[in-house]
């Protein structure tokens, strides 16, 4: 059997120009190689299209991740701002409670049992809401804790409102008492000596200081902390130039070491009126005012009455 094939190559006119002989197996091998090459090319084209699609998907995913990262950063910033606002509100509520307590002392009202304190309703200390630590917690736990804090603050705010409403109803009939209560500082300055026991700057011995020494520039106006009548205005030994005001309801205030007294005995004064100027008269180590508050003849701590 002939195991070879003869291949004839013709020109354009149809005349044979070349003749070659190849083994009979050449034809199927050639066809197989062509098919294999075609399959390889198709696979490469398909793989290229697939990889191109995956690259586009990766770019799209990266874009989405960047957008989500920006959204998460924005949400974190909002949560931190929200937690800071909760801190501020909680602090304000605590300050309001302290202010209410001072009002009740001044007005001689009973302490409130309404539970207006932020801690009275089971809330945590406002300092526990640390935004830096909060972001490390699980998001759901964080949101849940913040909702709890908001509910507690809302409860405390309602209680505080009710407590102030109760105070207002009690004070309606006590306007004269409030007007006569020395509730503002007579002068702005540095408290150089507090009410209570101290070491005397002159003798070095332990003594009881019956007022506040407020140091400031000489000539600074001293104002009346409440309405009243001047009962003394003149020199008072170691107290130097002193003025005394009787406010009624057993309240009396005294101001020592003044440079100049601008009100006379028997004059009526209103809260905020200038009554004297800061000085350094009497036994004094520098310009200041010695401020006393007396209730029924007993010296009491003036800071218990300050609103400002």
PDB file of C-alpha atoms in Angstrom:
ATOM      1  CA  UNK A   1       0.000   0.000   0.000  1.00  0.00           C
ATOM      2  CA  UNK A   2       1.219   3.452  -0.890  1.00  0.00           C
ATOM      3  CA  UNK A   3       1.833   5.283   2.433  1.00  0.00           C
ATOM      4  CA  UNK A   4       2.692   8.583   0.785  1.00  0.00           C
ATOM      5  CA  UNK A   5       0.691  11.466  -0.651  1.00  0.00           C
ATOM      6  CA  UNK A   6       1.704  13.530  -3.631  1.00  0.00           C
ATOM      7  CA  UNK A   7       0.940  17.260  -3.407  1.00  0.00           C
ATOM      8  CA  UNK A   8       0.761  19.316  -6.598  1.00  0.00           C
ATOM      9  CA  UNK A   9       1.037  23.104  -6.498  1.00  0.00           C
ATOM     10  CA  UNK A  10      -0.527  24.891  -9.515  1.00  0.00           C
ATOM     11  CA  UNK A  11       0.029  28.405 -10.751  1.00  0.00           C
ATOM     12  CA  UNK A  12      -2.714  30.878 -11.705  1.00  0.00           C
ATOM     13  CA  UNK A  13      -3.049  29.333 -15.147  1.00  0.00           C
ATOM     14  CA  UNK A  14      -3.644  25.870 -13.728  1.00  0.00           C
ATOM     15  CA  UNK A  15      -0.312  24.379 -14.727  1.00  0.00           C
ATOM     16  CA  UNK A  16       1.528  22.355 -12.144  1.00  0.00           C
ATOM     17  CA  UNK A  17       4.678  24.146 -11.064  1.00  0.00           C
ATOM     18  CA  UNK A  18       5.712  22.072  -8.117  1.00  0.00           C
ATOM     19  CA  UNK A  19       5.226  18.551  -6.885  1.00  0.00           C
ATOM     20  CA  UNK A  20       6.076  17.148  -3.465  1.00  0.00           C
ATOM     21  CA  UNK A  21       5.494  13.903  -1.679  1.00  0.00           C
ATOM     22  CA  UNK A  22       4.587  13.731   2.044  1.00  0.00           C
ATOM     23  CA  UNK A  23       3.726  10.806   4.324  1.00  0.00           C
ATOM     24  CA  UNK A  24       0.035   9.865   4.472  1.00  0.00           C
ATOM     25  CA  UNK A  25      -0.096  10.698   8.244  1.00  0.00           C
ATOM     26  CA  UNK A  26       0.852  14.323   7.524  1.00  0.00           C
ATOM     27  CA  UNK A  27      -2.715  15.366   6.704  1.00  0.00           C
ATOM     28  CA  UNK A  28      -4.490  14.236   9.929  1.00  0.00           C
ATOM     29  CA  UNK A  29      -1.576  15.477  12.025  1.00  0.00           C
ATOM     30  CA  UNK A  30      -1.793  18.859  10.323  1.00  0.00           C
ATOM     31  CA  UNK A  31      -5.543  19.018  10.857  1.00  0.00           C
ATOM     32  CA  UNK A  32      -5.098  18.061  14.520  1.00  0.00           C
ATOM     33  CA  UNK A  33      -2.457  20.721  15.000  1.00  0.00           C
ATOM     34  CA  UNK A  34      -4.699  23.334  13.380  1.00  0.00           C
ATOM     35  CA  UNK A  35      -7.611  22.367  15.616  1.00  0.00           C
ATOM     36  CA  UNK A  36      -5.358  22.469  18.691  1.00  0.00           C
ATOM     37  CA  UNK A  37      -4.038  25.882  17.691  1.00  0.00           C
ATOM     38  CA  UNK A  38      -7.600  27.116  17.161  1.00  0.00           C
ATOM     39  CA  UNK A  39      -8.654  25.818  20.574  1.00  0.00           C
ATOM     40  CA  UNK A  40      -5.633  27.438  22.228  1.00  0.00           C
ATOM     41  CA  UNK A  41      -6.417  30.769  20.529  1.00  0.00           C
ATOM     42  CA  UNK A  42     -10.076  30.540  21.575  1.00  0.00           C
ATOM     43  CA  UNK A  43      -9.082  29.727  25.152  1.00  0.00           C
ATOM     44  CA  UNK A  44      -6.665  32.668  25.256  1.00  0.00           C
ATOM     45  CA  UNK A  45      -9.324  35.021  23.890  1.00  0.00           C
ATOM     46  CA  UNK A  46     -11.879  33.735  26.418  1.00  0.00           C
ATOM     47  CA  UNK A  47      -9.368  34.005  29.293  1.00  0.00           C
ATOM     48  CA  UNK A  48      -8.467  37.559  28.216  1.00  0.00           C
ATOM     49  CA  UNK A  49     -12.122  38.589  28.159  1.00  0.00           C
ATOM     50  CA  UNK A  50     -12.649  36.943  31.566  1.00  0.00           C
ATOM     51  CA  UNK A  51      -9.591  38.659  33.098  1.00  0.00           C
ATOM     52  CA  UNK A  52     -10.619  41.994  31.627  1.00  0.00           C
ATOM     53  CA  UNK A  53     -14.050  41.606  33.215  1.00  0.00           C
ATOM     54  CA  UNK A  54     -12.486  40.688  36.560  1.00  0.00           C
ATOM     55  CA  UNK A  55     -10.181  43.715  36.407  1.00  0.00           C
ATOM     56  CA  UNK A  56     -13.165  45.955  35.769  1.00  0.00           C
ATOM     57  CA  UNK A  57     -15.005  44.288  38.653  1.00  0.00           C
ATOM     58  CA  UNK A  58     -11.990  44.854  40.918  1.00  0.00           C
ATOM     59  CA  UNK A  59     -11.882  48.534  39.946  1.00  0.00           C
ATOM     60  CA  UNK A  60     -15.617  48.834  40.629  1.00  0.00           C
ATOM     61  CA  UNK A  61     -15.225  47.042  43.975  1.00  0.00           C
ATOM     62  CA  UNK A  62     -12.327  49.303  44.953  1.00  0.00           C
ATOM     63  CA  UNK A  63     -14.413  52.345  44.090  1.00  0.00           C
ATOM     64  CA  UNK A  64     -17.284  51.029  46.225  1.00  0.00           C
ATOM     65  CA  UNK A  65     -14.871  50.271  49.084  1.00  0.00           C
ATOM     66  CA  UNK A  66     -13.485  53.817  48.933  1.00  0.00           C
ATOM     67  CA  UNK A  67     -17.008  55.208  48.994  1.00  0.00           C
ATOM     68  CA  UNK A  68     -17.964  52.956  51.904  1.00  0.00           C
ATOM     69  CA  UNK A  69     -14.762  53.881  53.771  1.00  0.00           C
ATOM     70  CA  UNK A  70     -15.623  57.561  53.364  1.00  0.00           C
ATOM     71  CA  UNK A  71     -19.161  56.891  54.591  1.00  0.00           C
ATOM     72  CA  UNK A  72     -17.850  54.933  57.597  1.00  0.00           C
ATOM     73  CA  UNK A  73     -15.409  57.728  58.445  1.00  0.00           C
ATOM     74  CA  UNK A  74     -18.238  60.255  58.194  1.00  0.00           C
ATOM     75  CA  UNK A  75     -20.490  58.096  60.381  1.00  0.00           C
ATOM     76  CA  UNK A  76     -17.707  57.695  62.937  1.00  0.00           C
ATOM     77  CA  UNK A  77     -17.234  61.448  63.003  1.00  0.00           C
ATOM     78  CA  UNK A  78     -20.983  61.928  63.491  1.00  0.00           C
ATOM     79  CA  UNK A  79     -21.073  59.337  66.280  1.00  0.00           C
ATOM     80  CA  UNK A  80     -18.137  61.002  68.060  1.00  0.00           C
ATOM     81  CA  UNK A  81     -19.841  64.398  67.718  1.00  0.00           C
ATOM     82  CA  UNK A  82     -23.080  62.872  68.987  1.00  0.00           C
ATOM     83  CA  UNK A  83     -21.360  61.303  71.987  1.00  0.00           C
ATOM     84  CA  UNK A  84     -19.661  64.628  72.761  1.00  0.00           C
ATOM     85  CA  UNK A  85     -23.062  66.303  72.633  1.00  0.00           C
ATOM     86  CA  UNK A  86     -24.392  63.701  75.070  1.00  0.00           C
ATOM     87  CA  UNK A  87     -21.455  64.544  77.361  1.00  0.00           C
ATOM     88  CA  UNK A  88     -22.244  68.266  77.142  1.00  0.00           C
ATOM     89  CA  UNK A  89     -25.944  67.740  77.879  1.00  0.00           C
ATOM     90  CA  UNK A  90     -25.153  65.418  80.776  1.00  0.00           C
ATOM     91  CA  UNK A  91     -22.719  67.973  82.222  1.00  0.00           C
ATOM     92  CA  UNK A  92     -25.305  70.741  81.844  1.00  0.00           C
ATOM     93  CA  UNK A  93     -27.862  68.629  83.689  1.00  0.00           C
ATOM     94  CA  UNK A  94     -25.412  68.054  86.528  1.00  0.00           C
ATOM     95  CA  UNK A  95     -24.719  71.806  86.643  1.00  0.00           C
ATOM     96  CA  UNK A  96     -28.454  72.493  86.715  1.00  0.00           C
ATOM     97  CA  UNK A  97     -28.854  70.105  89.612  1.00  0.00           C
ATOM     98  CA  UNK A  98     -26.094  71.887  91.527  1.00  0.00           C
ATOM     99  CA  UNK A  99     -27.704  75.233  90.707  1.00  0.00           C
ATOM    100  CA  UNK A 100     -31.051  73.925  91.950  1.00  0.00           C
ATOM    101  CA  UNK A 101     -29.413  72.745  95.172  1.00  0.00           C
ATOM    102  CA  UNK A 102     -27.962  76.215  95.751  1.00  0.00           C
ATOM    103  CA  UNK A 103     -31.344  77.853  95.107  1.00  0.00           C
ATOM    104  CA  UNK A 104     -32.965  75.553  97.652  1.00  0.00           C
ATOM    105  CA  UNK A 105     -30.326  76.455 100.238  1.00  0.00           C
ATOM    106  CA  UNK A 106     -30.783  80.176  99.632  1.00  0.00           C
ATOM    107  CA  UNK A 107     -34.570  79.970  99.669  1.00  0.00           C
ATOM    108  CA  UNK A 108     -34.562  77.587 102.656  1.00  0.00           C
ATOM    109  CA  UNK A 109     -36.466  74.932 100.713  1.00  0.00           C
ATOM    110  CA  UNK A 110     -36.309  71.204 101.323  1.00  0.00           C
ATOM    111  CA  UNK A 111     -33.990  69.151  99.163  1.00  0.00           C
ATOM    112  CA  UNK A 112     -35.737  67.707  96.124  1.00  0.00           C
ATOM    113  CA  UNK A 113     -36.510  63.979  96.163  1.00  0.00           C
ATOM    114  CA  UNK A 114     -37.708  63.912  92.567  1.00  0.00           C
ATOM    115  CA  UNK A 115     -34.542  62.212  91.364  1.00  0.00           C
ATOM    116  CA  UNK A 116     -33.604  65.012  88.992  1.00  0.00           C
ATOM    117  CA  UNK A 117     -29.971  64.011  89.123  1.00  0.00           C
ATOM    118  CA  UNK A 118     -28.603  62.313  86.054  1.00  0.00           C
ATOM    119  CA  UNK A 119     -27.201  59.594  88.291  1.00  0.00           C
ATOM    120  CA  UNK A 120     -30.510  59.316  90.151  1.00  0.00           C
ATOM    121  CA  UNK A 121     -32.075  57.641  87.129  1.00  0.00           C
ATOM    122  CA  UNK A 122     -29.325  55.068  86.761  1.00  0.00           C
ATOM    123  CA  UNK A 123     -27.255  56.921  84.180  1.00  0.00           C
ATOM    124  CA  UNK A 124     -23.517  56.472  83.993  1.00  0.00           C
ATOM    125  CA  UNK A 125     -21.033  59.166  84.764  1.00  0.00           C
ATOM    126  CA  UNK A 126     -20.816  61.493  81.709  1.00  0.00           C
ATOM    127  CA  UNK A 127     -17.040  60.946  81.631  1.00  0.00           C
ATOM    128  CA  UNK A 128     -17.690  57.273  80.805  1.00  0.00           C
ATOM    129  CA  UNK A 129     -18.780  58.344  77.311  1.00  0.00           C
ATOM    130  CA  UNK A 130     -15.224  58.532  75.939  1.00  0.00           C
ATOM    131  CA  UNK A 131     -15.532  58.835  72.118  1.00  0.00           C
ATOM    132  CA  UNK A 132     -12.048  57.343  71.493  1.00  0.00           C
ATOM    133  CA  UNK A 133     -12.938  54.200  73.450  1.00  0.00           C
ATOM    134  CA  UNK A 134     -16.462  54.076  72.065  1.00  0.00           C
ATOM    135  CA  UNK A 135     -15.253  53.582  68.481  1.00  0.00           C
ATOM    136  CA  UNK A 136     -13.483  50.359  69.530  1.00  0.00           C
ATOM    137  CA  UNK A 137     -16.752  48.812  70.661  1.00  0.00           C
ATOM    138  CA  UNK A 138     -19.159  46.863  68.536  1.00  0.00           C
ATOM    139  CA  UNK A 139     -21.341  49.226  66.514  1.00  0.00           C
ATOM    140  CA  UNK A 140     -24.613  47.711  67.684  1.00  0.00           C
ATOM    141  CA  UNK A 141     -23.524  47.858  71.338  1.00  0.00           C
ATOM    142  CA  UNK A 142     -22.409  51.438  70.824  1.00  0.00           C
ATOM    143  CA  UNK A 143     -25.733  52.535  69.358  1.00  0.00           C
ATOM    144  CA  UNK A 144     -27.612  50.646  72.071  1.00  0.00           C
ATOM    145  CA  UNK A 145     -25.576  52.337  74.830  1.00  0.00           C
ATOM    146  CA  UNK A 146     -26.114  55.757  73.294  1.00  0.00           C
ATOM    147  CA  UNK A 147     -29.872  55.185  73.112  1.00  0.00           C
ATOM    148  CA  UNK A 148     -29.825  54.192  76.785  1.00  0.00           C
ATOM    149  CA  UNK A 149     -27.934  57.376  77.667  1.00  0.00           C
ATOM    150  CA  UNK A 150     -30.381  59.492  75.662  1.00  0.00           C
ATOM    151  CA  UNK A 151     -33.365  57.927  77.417  1.00  0.00           C
ATOM    152  CA  UNK A 152     -31.764  58.543  80.813  1.00  0.00           C
ATOM    153  CA  UNK A 153     -30.964  62.152  79.918  1.00  0.00           C
ATOM    154  CA  UNK A 154     -34.530  62.668  78.731  1.00  0.00           C
ATOM    155  CA  UNK A 155     -35.825  61.257  82.002  1.00  0.00           C
ATOM    156  CA  UNK A 156     -33.457  63.452  84.012  1.00  0.00           C
ATOM    157  CA  UNK A 157     -34.447  66.538  81.998  1.00  0.00           C
ATOM    158  CA  UNK A 158     -38.146  65.935  82.717  1.00  0.00           C
ATOM    159  CA  UNK A 159     -37.398  65.482  86.413  1.00  0.00           C
ATOM    160  CA  UNK A 160     -35.290  68.646  86.433  1.00  0.00           C
ATOM    161  CA  UNK A 161     -38.104  70.567  84.750  1.00  0.00           C
ATOM    162  CA  UNK A 162     -40.583  69.361  87.376  1.00  0.00           C
ATOM    163  CA  UNK A 163     -38.168  70.277  90.162  1.00  0.00           C
ATOM    164  CA  UNK A 164     -37.648  73.813  88.857  1.00  0.00           C
ATOM    165  CA  UNK A 165     -41.394  74.197  88.439  1.00  0.00           C
ATOM    166  CA  UNK A 166     -41.775  73.241  92.112  1.00  0.00           C
ATOM    167  CA  UNK A 167     -39.125  75.789  93.106  1.00  0.00           C
ATOM    168  CA  UNK A 168     -40.819  78.493  91.048  1.00  0.00           C
ATOM    169  CA  UNK A 169     -44.152  77.884  92.757  1.00  0.00           C
ATOM    170  CA  UNK A 170     -42.461  78.153  96.184  1.00  0.00           C
ATOM    171  CA  UNK A 171     -40.573  81.314  95.279  1.00  0.00           C
ATOM    172  CA  UNK A 172     -43.536  83.221  93.884  1.00  0.00           C
ATOM    173  CA  UNK A 173     -44.380  84.399  97.378  1.00  0.00           C
ATOM    174  CA  UNK A 174     -40.761  84.968  98.417  1.00  0.00           C
ATOM    175  CA  UNK A 175     -39.667  87.759  96.088  1.00  0.00           C
ATOM    176  CA  UNK A 176     -38.766  90.048  98.965  1.00  0.00           C
ATOM    177  CA  UNK A 177     -36.630  87.292 100.485  1.00  0.00           C
ATOM    178  CA  UNK A 178     -34.779  86.770  97.202  1.00  0.00           C
ATOM    179  CA  UNK A 179     -34.224  90.503  96.767  1.00  0.00           C
ATOM    180  CA  UNK A 180     -32.735  90.596 100.273  1.00  0.00           C
ATOM    181  CA  UNK A 181     -30.461  87.570  99.727  1.00  0.00           C
ATOM    182  CA  UNK A 182     -26.792  88.464  98.964  1.00  0.00           C
ATOM    183  CA  UNK A 183     -26.532  86.236  95.931  1.00  0.00           C
ATOM    184  CA  UNK A 184     -23.858  87.965  93.810  1.00  0.00           C
ATOM    185  CA  UNK A 185     -20.180  88.674  94.401  1.00  0.00           C
ATOM    186  CA  UNK A 186     -19.580  92.213  95.707  1.00  0.00           C
ATOM    187  CA  UNK A 187     -16.446  92.495  93.566  1.00  0.00           C
ATOM    188  CA  UNK A 188     -14.583  90.447  90.990  1.00  0.00           C
ATOM    189  CA  UNK A 189     -11.162  89.258  92.046  1.00  0.00           C
ATOM    190  CA  UNK A 190      -9.071  86.513  93.579  1.00  0.00           C
ATOM    191  CA  UNK A 191     -10.189  84.985  96.889  1.00  0.00           C
ATOM    192  CA  UNK A 192      -7.031  85.346  98.940  1.00  0.00           C
ATOM    193  CA  UNK A 193      -8.548  83.959 102.150  1.00  0.00           C
ATOM    194  CA  UNK A 194     -11.587  81.702 102.491  1.00  0.00           C
ATOM    195  CA  UNK A 195     -14.231  81.412 105.198  1.00  0.00           C
ATOM    196  CA  UNK A 196     -13.196  79.192 108.101  1.00  0.00           C
ATOM    197  CA  UNK A 197     -10.085  78.408 110.094  1.00  0.00           C
ATOM    198  CA  UNK A 198      -6.779  79.751 108.774  1.00  0.00           C
ATOM    199  CA  UNK A 199      -3.304  80.788 109.893  1.00  0.00           C
ATOM    200  CA  UNK A 200      -3.310  84.510 110.665  1.00  0.00           C
ATOM    201  CA  UNK A 201      -1.060  86.471 108.272  1.00  0.00           C
ATOM    202  CA  UNK A 202      -0.160  88.771 111.184  1.00  0.00           C
ATOM    203  CA  UNK A 203       0.240  86.502 114.233  1.00  0.00           C
ATOM    204  CA  UNK A 204       0.809  83.131 112.562  1.00  0.00           C
ATOM    205  CA  UNK A 205      -1.746  81.596 114.928  1.00  0.00           C
ATOM    206  CA  UNK A 206      -4.772  79.559 113.972  1.00  0.00           C
ATOM    207  CA  UNK A 207      -7.883  81.723 113.864  1.00  0.00           C
ATOM    208  CA  UNK A 208     -11.432  81.606 112.513  1.00  0.00           C
ATOM    209  CA  UNK A 209     -11.925  83.859 109.489  1.00  0.00           C
ATOM    210  CA  UNK A 210     -15.558  85.014 109.402  1.00  0.00           C
ATOM    211  CA  UNK A 211     -15.672  86.104 105.788  1.00  0.00           C
ATOM    212  CA  UNK A 212     -13.961  86.132 102.406  1.00  0.00           C
ATOM    213  CA  UNK A 213     -10.966  88.254 101.449  1.00  0.00           C
ATOM    214  CA  UNK A 214     -11.314  89.151  97.767  1.00  0.00           C
ATOM    215  CA  UNK A 215      -8.141  90.745  96.392  1.00  0.00           C
ATOM    216  CA  UNK A 216      -8.259  93.094  93.414  1.00  0.00           C
ATOM    217  CA  UNK A 217      -7.003  96.501  92.274  1.00  0.00           C
ATOM    218  CA  UNK A 218      -7.442  99.436  94.635  1.00  0.00           C
ATOM    219  CA  UNK A 219     -10.349 101.626  93.605  1.00  0.00           C
ATOM    220  CA  UNK A 220     -12.379  98.774  92.090  1.00  0.00           C
ATOM    221  CA  UNK A 221     -16.123  99.367  92.722  1.00  0.00           C
ATOM    222  CA  UNK A 222     -17.771  97.217  95.393  1.00  0.00           C
ATOM    223  CA  UNK A 223     -21.459  96.533  94.682  1.00  0.00           C
ATOM    224  CA  UNK A 224     -24.302  95.571  96.968  1.00  0.00           C
ATOM    225  CA  UNK A 225     -25.176  91.884  96.507  1.00  0.00           C
ATOM    226  CA  UNK A 226     -28.818  92.487  97.492  1.00  0.00           C
ATOM    227  CA  UNK A 227     -31.344  95.180  98.369  1.00  0.00           C
ATOM    228  CA  UNK A 228     -30.999  96.709 101.825  1.00  0.00           C
ATOM    229  CA  UNK A 229     -30.320  99.707 104.057  1.00  0.00           C
ATOM    230  CA  UNK A 230     -26.887 101.001 105.086  1.00  0.00           C
ATOM    231  CA  UNK A 231     -26.657 100.714 108.876  1.00  0.00           C
ATOM    232  CA  UNK A 232     -22.990 101.663 109.297  1.00  0.00           C
ATOM    233  CA  UNK A 233     -20.532 103.623 107.174  1.00  0.00           C
ATOM    234  CA  UNK A 234     -17.241 104.741 108.689  1.00  0.00           C
ATOM    235  CA  UNK A 235     -14.012 103.691 110.378  1.00  0.00           C
ATOM    236  CA  UNK A 236     -14.095 100.414 112.336  1.00  0.00           C
ATOM    237  CA  UNK A 237     -10.702  99.807 113.959  1.00  0.00           C
ATOM    238  CA  UNK A 238      -8.793  96.913 112.397  1.00  0.00           C
ATOM    239  CA  UNK A 239     -11.460  96.661 109.666  1.00  0.00           C
ATOM    240  CA  UNK A 240     -10.517 100.136 108.402  1.00  0.00           C
ATOM    241  CA  UNK A 241     -13.230 101.908 106.477  1.00  0.00           C
ATOM    242  CA  UNK A 242     -16.245  99.612 106.716  1.00  0.00           C
ATOM    243  CA  UNK A 243     -19.806  99.650 105.464  1.00  0.00           C
ATOM    244  CA  UNK A 244     -22.598  97.450 106.794  1.00  0.00           C
ATOM    245  CA  UNK A 245     -25.895  96.716 105.009  1.00  0.00           C
ATOM    246  CA  UNK A 246     -28.985  95.179 106.598  1.00  0.00           C
ATOM    247  CA  UNK A 247     -31.026  93.294 104.037  1.00  0.00           C
ATOM    248  CA  UNK A 248     -33.889  92.068 106.174  1.00  0.00           C
ATOM    249  CA  UNK A 249     -34.919  88.526 107.100  1.00  0.00           C
ATOM    250  CA  UNK A 250     -31.914  88.423 109.457  1.00  0.00           C
ATOM    251  CA  UNK A 251     -29.383  88.941 106.635  1.00  0.00           C
ATOM    252  CA  UNK A 252     -26.525  91.446 107.156  1.00  0.00           C
ATOM    253  CA  UNK A 253     -23.397  91.982 105.034  1.00  0.00           C
ATOM    254  CA  UNK A 254     -20.180  93.805 105.988  1.00  0.00           C
ATOM    255  CA  UNK A 255     -17.365  95.162 103.795  1.00  0.00           C
ATOM    256  CA  UNK A 256     -14.011  96.038 105.375  1.00  0.00           C
ATOM    257  CA  UNK A 257     -10.717  97.745 104.379  1.00  0.00           C
ATOM    258  CA  UNK A 258     -12.453  99.946 101.773  1.00  0.00           C
ATOM    259  CA  UNK A 259     -10.694 102.931 100.264  1.00  0.00           C
ATOM    260  CA  UNK A 260     -13.811 105.077 100.022  1.00  0.00           C
ATOM    261  CA  UNK A 261     -17.437 104.625 101.104  1.00  0.00           C
ATOM    262  CA  UNK A 262     -19.931 106.123  98.624  1.00  0.00           C
ATOM    263  CA  UNK A 263     -23.162 105.423 100.557  1.00  0.00           C
ATOM    264  CA  UNK A 264     -24.268 107.026 103.798  1.00  0.00           C
ATOM    265  CA  UNK A 265     -25.896 105.517 106.848  1.00  0.00           C
ATOM    266  CA  UNK A 266     -29.661 105.229 106.358  1.00  0.00           C
ATOM    267  CA  UNK A 267     -29.498 105.110 102.555  1.00  0.00           C
ATOM    268  CA  UNK A 268     -31.388 102.395 100.712  1.00  0.00           C
ATOM    269  CA  UNK A 269     -29.390 100.406  98.162  1.00  0.00           C
ATOM    270  CA  UNK A 270     -30.364  98.063  95.361  1.00  0.00           C
ATOM    271  CA  UNK A 271     -28.595  94.947  94.210  1.00  0.00           C
ATOM    272  CA  UNK A 272     -25.772  95.963  91.855  1.00  0.00           C
ATOM    273  CA  UNK A 273     -25.342  99.540  93.172  1.00  0.00           C
ATOM    274  CA  UNK A 274     -21.809 100.699  94.000  1.00  0.00           C
ATOM    275  CA  UNK A 275     -21.445 101.148  97.778  1.00  0.00           C
ATOM    276  CA  UNK A 276     -17.665 101.585  98.192  1.00  0.00           C
ATOM    277  CA  UNK A 277     -14.244 101.221  96.538  1.00  0.00           C
ATOM    278  CA  UNK A 278     -11.657  98.539  97.238  1.00  0.00           C
ATOM    279  CA  UNK A 279      -8.870  99.767  99.503  1.00  0.00           C
ATOM    280  CA  UNK A 280      -6.123  98.840 101.930  1.00  0.00           C
ATOM    281  CA  UNK A 281      -7.249 100.522 105.179  1.00  0.00           C
ATOM    282  CA  UNK A 282      -7.061  99.049 108.654  1.00  0.00           C
ATOM    283  CA  UNK A 283      -5.013  95.921 109.305  1.00  0.00           C
ATOM    284  CA  UNK A 284      -4.470  94.776 105.732  1.00  0.00           C
ATOM    285  CA  UNK A 285      -1.580  93.395 103.692  1.00  0.00           C
ATOM    286  CA  UNK A 286      -2.827  94.685 100.327  1.00  0.00           C
ATOM    287  CA  UNK A 287      -5.840  95.984  98.379  1.00  0.00           C
ATOM    288  CA  UNK A 288      -8.839  93.741  99.008  1.00  0.00           C
ATOM    289  CA  UNK A 289     -12.305  93.693 100.518  1.00  0.00           C
ATOM    290  CA  UNK A 290     -13.187  91.654 103.592  1.00  0.00           C
ATOM    291  CA  UNK A 291     -16.733  90.440 102.852  1.00  0.00           C
ATOM    292  CA  UNK A 292     -18.966  88.951 105.556  1.00  0.00           C
ATOM    293  CA  UNK A 293     -22.484  87.522 105.500  1.00  0.00           C
ATOM    294  CA  UNK A 294     -24.302  87.178 108.807  1.00  0.00           C
ATOM    295  CA  UNK A 295     -27.579  85.362 109.347  1.00  0.00           C
ATOM    296  CA  UNK A 296     -29.323  86.219 112.609  1.00  0.00           C
ATOM    297  CA  UNK A 297     -26.006  87.494 113.942  1.00  0.00           C
ATOM    298  CA  UNK A 298     -23.998  84.377 113.030  1.00  0.00           C
ATOM    299  CA  UNK A 299     -21.299  84.549 110.354  1.00  0.00           C
ATOM    300  CA  UNK A 300     -21.987  82.117 107.486  1.00  0.00           C
ATOM    301  CA  UNK A 301     -20.013  81.146 104.405  1.00  0.00           C
ATOM    302  CA  UNK A 302     -20.728  83.763 101.681  1.00  0.00           C
ATOM    303  CA  UNK A 303     -19.991  81.299  98.873  1.00  0.00           C
ATOM    304  CA  UNK A 304     -23.157  79.394  99.776  1.00  0.00           C
ATOM    305  CA  UNK A 305     -25.140  82.313  98.405  1.00  0.00           C
ATOM    306  CA  UNK A 306     -23.235  83.133  95.231  1.00  0.00           C
ATOM    307  CA  UNK A 307     -25.066  82.673  91.949  1.00  0.00           C
ATOM    308  CA  UNK A 308     -22.188  84.059  89.873  1.00  0.00           C
TER     309      UNK A 308
END
